XYZ file of C-alpha atoms in Angstrom:
321
model
C 123.516 148.037 74.184
C 120.421 149.972 75.208
C 118.285 147.921 72.804
C 119.672 144.693 74.229
C 118.973 145.844 77.796
C 115.560 147.051 76.773
C 114.806 143.645 75.235
C 115.933 141.871 78.374
C 113.818 144.192 80.494
C 110.768 143.508 78.314
C 111.292 139.756 78.628
C 111.503 139.986 82.415
C 108.414 142.151 82.484
C 106.507 139.597 80.415
C 107.522 136.813 82.785
C 106.418 138.815 85.790
C 103.096 139.562 84.152
C 102.225 135.914 83.491
C 98.997 134.903 85.231
C 99.823 134.169 88.836
C 98.027 130.849 88.752
C 100.511 129.512 86.184
C 103.311 129.648 88.750
C 106.990 129.283 87.989
C 108.079 126.556 85.546
C 104.502 125.362 85.031
C 103.758 124.500 88.689
C 100.846 126.467 90.062
C 99.686 127.072 93.623
C 96.630 124.996 92.681
C 98.894 122.043 91.818
C 100.608 122.411 95.160
C 97.273 122.449 96.967
C 96.141 119.304 95.144
C 99.281 117.421 96.132
C 99.141 118.588 99.754
C 95.509 117.493 100.015
C 96.291 114.072 98.525
C 99.253 113.691 100.881
C 97.076 114.593 103.886
C 94.472 112.025 102.801
C 97.255 109.420 102.679
C 98.490 110.381 106.147
C 94.952 110.033 107.492
C 94.936 106.427 106.278
C 92.229 106.897 103.662
C 94.109 104.900 101.044
C 91.312 104.404 98.465
C 90.802 108.185 98.343
C 94.581 108.721 98.269
C 94.850 106.435 95.232
C 92.148 108.425 93.467
C 93.588 111.862 94.226
C 97.235 110.943 93.611
C 96.332 109.268 90.307
C 94.473 112.392 89.206
C 97.412 114.560 90.251
C 99.964 112.416 88.380
C 98.045 111.704 85.179
C 96.159 114.934 84.615
C 98.821 116.113 82.160
C 100.784 114.413 79.412
C 103.877 116.322 80.427
C 105.896 113.576 82.149
C 108.148 116.167 83.800
C 105.177 116.998 86.000
C 104.988 113.442 87.323
C 106.773 113.923 90.590
C 108.628 111.130 92.354
C 107.037 111.986 95.712
C 103.515 111.562 94.298
C 104.432 108.215 92.761
C 105.875 107.032 96.070
C 102.708 107.865 97.977
C 100.580 106.231 95.292
C 102.665 103.064 95.467
C 102.514 103.033 99.267
C 98.741 103.498 99.116
C 98.456 100.403 96.934
C 100.672 98.513 99.394
C 98.387 99.468 102.294
C 95.443 98.210 100.226
C 97.265 94.870 99.773
C 97.678 95.385 96.042
C 101.411 94.735 95.600
C 101.126 94.239 91.851
C 99.723 97.765 91.411
C 102.335 99.167 93.792
C 105.151 97.582 91.766
C 103.614 98.826 88.532
C 103.552 102.341 90.002
C 107.151 102.233 91.266
C 108.490 100.836 87.986
C 106.699 103.482 85.940
C 108.083 106.160 88.232
C 111.618 104.789 87.849
C 111.373 105.248 84.080
C 111.257 109.000 84.749
C 113.292 109.149 87.984
C 116.001 106.528 87.523
C 118.221 107.853 90.316
C 115.561 108.616 92.905
C 116.776 106.698 95.951
C 113.481 106.632 97.927
C 111.716 105.194 94.862
C 114.432 102.585 94.342
C 114.222 101.622 98.020
C 110.430 101.344 97.956
C 110.526 99.058 94.925
C 113.435 96.990 96.288
C 111.696 96.453 99.638
C 108.444 95.427 97.938
C 110.280 92.976 95.677
C 111.837 91.524 98.828
C 108.479 91.169 100.598
C 106.991 89.432 97.550
C 110.011 87.082 97.364
C 111.282 88.428 94.035
C 114.744 88.476 95.540
C 116.780 88.794 92.330
C 114.957 91.988 91.387
C 115.340 93.330 94.913
C 119.096 92.697 94.792
C 119.325 94.553 91.490
C 117.569 97.640 92.846
C 119.497 97.737 96.127
C 122.683 97.533 94.040
C 121.544 100.615 92.133
C 121.052 102.472 95.408
C 124.499 101.470 96.665
C 126.124 102.703 93.456
C 124.534 106.085 94.107
C 125.203 106.028 97.869
C 127.629 103.275 99.008
C 126.909 103.951 102.675
C 123.128 103.903 102.527
C 122.061 101.981 105.655
C 118.658 100.828 104.425
C 120.172 99.483 101.215
C 122.984 97.709 103.088
C 120.606 96.007 105.522
C 118.153 95.213 102.733
C 120.866 93.594 100.668
C 122.090 91.640 103.695
C 118.568 90.306 104.182
C 118.307 89.344 100.504
C 121.469 87.273 100.576
C 120.334 85.709 103.855
C 117.108 84.595 102.182
C 118.880 82.850 99.312
C 121.309 81.129 101.663
C 124.393 83.160 100.749
C 125.273 83.796 104.391
C 128.876 84.896 103.896
C 127.699 87.579 101.456
C 124.978 88.629 103.896
C 127.591 88.991 106.617
C 129.717 91.248 104.362
C 126.851 93.690 103.976
C 126.121 93.587 107.704
C 129.819 94.207 108.416
C 129.565 97.456 106.429
C 126.225 98.292 108.022
C 127.501 97.991 111.595
C 130.685 99.885 110.851
C 128.456 102.829 109.939
C 125.718 102.204 112.516
C 126.997 100.303 115.564
C 123.914 101.314 117.594
C 121.390 100.076 115.030
C 118.074 98.563 116.238
C 118.232 95.072 117.706
C 116.512 93.389 114.748
C 119.586 94.053 112.612
C 121.908 92.713 115.301
C 119.772 89.549 115.525
C 119.931 89.038 111.764
C 123.680 89.577 111.882
C 123.864 86.898 114.585
C 121.826 84.560 112.391
C 124.314 84.980 109.521
C 127.079 83.784 111.897
C 124.876 80.956 113.143
C 124.318 79.627 109.615
C 128.082 79.648 109.087
C 128.531 77.693 112.347
C 130.457 80.589 113.859
C 128.839 80.021 117.237
C 130.973 82.481 119.181
C 130.153 85.523 117.019
C 126.545 84.414 116.785
C 126.378 84.345 120.586
C 128.060 87.755 120.987
C 125.659 89.465 118.600
C 122.462 87.801 119.763
C 123.379 88.630 123.362
C 123.576 92.302 122.335
C 120.163 92.024 120.657
C 118.413 90.331 123.590
C 119.977 92.807 126.040
C 118.295 95.602 124.084
C 115.008 93.723 123.671
C 114.731 91.013 126.370
C 111.042 90.355 125.627
C 111.687 88.924 122.147
C 111.323 85.126 122.222
C 113.076 84.711 118.876
C 116.210 86.324 120.298
C 116.263 83.851 123.181
C 115.822 81.010 120.694
C 118.774 82.269 118.646
C 120.797 82.543 121.832
C 119.839 78.973 122.722
C 120.974 77.758 119.305
C 124.299 79.567 119.713
C 124.766 77.983 123.161
C 124.008 74.579 121.693
C 126.578 75.109 118.946
C 129.116 75.949 121.642
C 128.337 72.655 123.348
C 126.621 74.305 126.311
C 123.396 72.298 126.104
C 122.166 73.068 129.610
C 122.474 76.809 128.920
C 120.741 76.258 125.590
C 117.765 74.645 127.309
C 117.684 77.437 129.903
C 117.433 80.092 127.185
C 114.825 78.004 125.370
C 112.798 77.953 128.595
C 112.891 81.756 128.684
C 111.591 81.826 125.098
C 108.772 79.479 126.166
C 107.924 81.685 129.135
C 107.626 84.638 126.768
C 105.542 82.733 124.189
C 104.159 79.546 125.777
C 101.722 79.023 122.905
C 104.471 78.387 120.343
C 104.496 74.690 119.531
C 107.707 75.015 117.515
C 109.556 75.951 120.711
C 108.078 72.990 122.583
C 109.071 70.649 119.729
C 112.662 71.937 119.818
C 112.680 71.403 123.595
C 111.570 67.783 123.163
C 114.293 67.131 120.587
C 117.017 68.724 122.716
C 115.899 66.752 125.766
C 116.277 63.601 123.674
C 119.756 64.675 122.580
C 120.661 65.154 126.254
C 119.485 61.533 126.817
C 116.655 62.660 129.066
C 114.257 60.293 127.321
C 111.454 60.417 129.880
C 111.283 64.235 129.844
C 111.512 64.275 126.045
C 108.692 61.715 125.750
C 106.460 63.725 128.084
C 107.137 66.968 126.190
C 106.429 65.318 122.814
C 103.221 63.703 124.083
C 102.007 67.027 125.504
C 102.541 68.657 122.100
C 100.700 65.831 120.305
C 97.753 66.152 122.692
C 97.345 69.672 121.339
C 98.667 69.174 117.794
C 98.324 65.515 116.735
C 99.982 66.150 113.358
C 103.136 67.871 114.596
C 105.773 65.908 112.655
C 108.779 66.977 114.718
C 107.016 65.944 117.920
C 105.984 62.630 116.340
C 109.498 61.871 115.142
C 110.996 62.810 118.514
C 108.492 60.471 120.176
C 109.611 57.710 117.780
C 113.253 58.309 118.735
C 112.445 58.085 122.443
C 110.392 54.924 122.054
C 113.250 53.322 120.156
C 115.713 54.226 122.918
C 113.316 52.785 125.497
C 113.110 49.506 123.564
C 109.456 49.999 122.588
C 109.962 49.000 118.951
C 106.362 48.162 118.075
C 105.081 51.486 119.443
C 107.896 53.307 117.643
C 106.845 51.783 114.297
C 103.258 52.832 114.955
C 104.420 56.442 115.319
C 106.354 56.215 112.026
C 103.190 54.958 110.305
C 101.345 57.991 111.691
C 103.939 60.261 110.044
C 103.670 58.217 106.847
C 99.870 58.523 106.831
C 100.059 62.319 106.968
C 101.501 62.241 103.434
C 103.476 65.459 103.791
C 106.410 66.135 101.504
C 108.824 66.530 104.389
C 112.122 65.230 105.719
C 110.348 63.382 108.543
C 108.017 61.694 106.043
C 110.850 60.611 103.747
C 112.916 59.340 106.686
C 109.928 57.413 108.077
C 109.430 55.735 104.700
C 113.093 54.790 104.566
C 113.139 53.362 108.092
C 109.943 51.357 107.595
C 111.158 50.041 104.242
C 114.421 48.915 105.833
C 112.568 47.120 108.633
C 110.540 44.906 106.317
């Protein structure tokens, strides 16, 4: 018993007498200092230097256990800031070989896949996060956005349902996206409720007023829709897409003179705006100006864009021959 205790004591003594710079489990104070310095360089926004120092820190040893997830994350983020998404993805994927259940790494890779429109891969990684943490808010909202992008709006809504159950006071951007999922399913009432909540929180966002206008229009309240569209235009008067929508809605309300004036004002600034051109054609037709209407269709045709307006113009002109 004494010999066993003596042996244990000797082992502990040897461990305590290891050179201090070796640190516990192979991590030394010097390693810690190197990482902290690289992290500080990243926080200062010096991303080229951060890439250099983090790469040195990660790859200076062949012992993969030393390759920490936090260092990989900062390296990947540095590449993202340098607009090198391919290197960022390469970094995240290498890190995930060693840290398969690291949620921040999975989230970073999933979000980057989403931004680079590799939606299937993003869905796969967000699914991995949700298996590890079914209530993870970032993963739920990220997955909702993915399904929104591929047009699976009912699936998107399911993820947002879970998200808002857990975070009813989430930032307005999520509420607006939730509203959009209802809008695409033609559920105008729920779209209106949710976008009203979003624009109440952030009344300076023109896109929220546009979504509200679309919800009003779906509810058959066209005058209210135009009123909200006017607010969006007041907030961002330079947006030609908003003016083009206004011209089309004026036409649908049979206010042909106002619609014509709006479309012509757009075309004075943007002569190739197809929606404005087609709306002008519709107004000219209603006003009995057939020859002028055909001239506008030929303008759309001459643009040669692969668009709905171009295909419809071709069809109409072909039918009139």
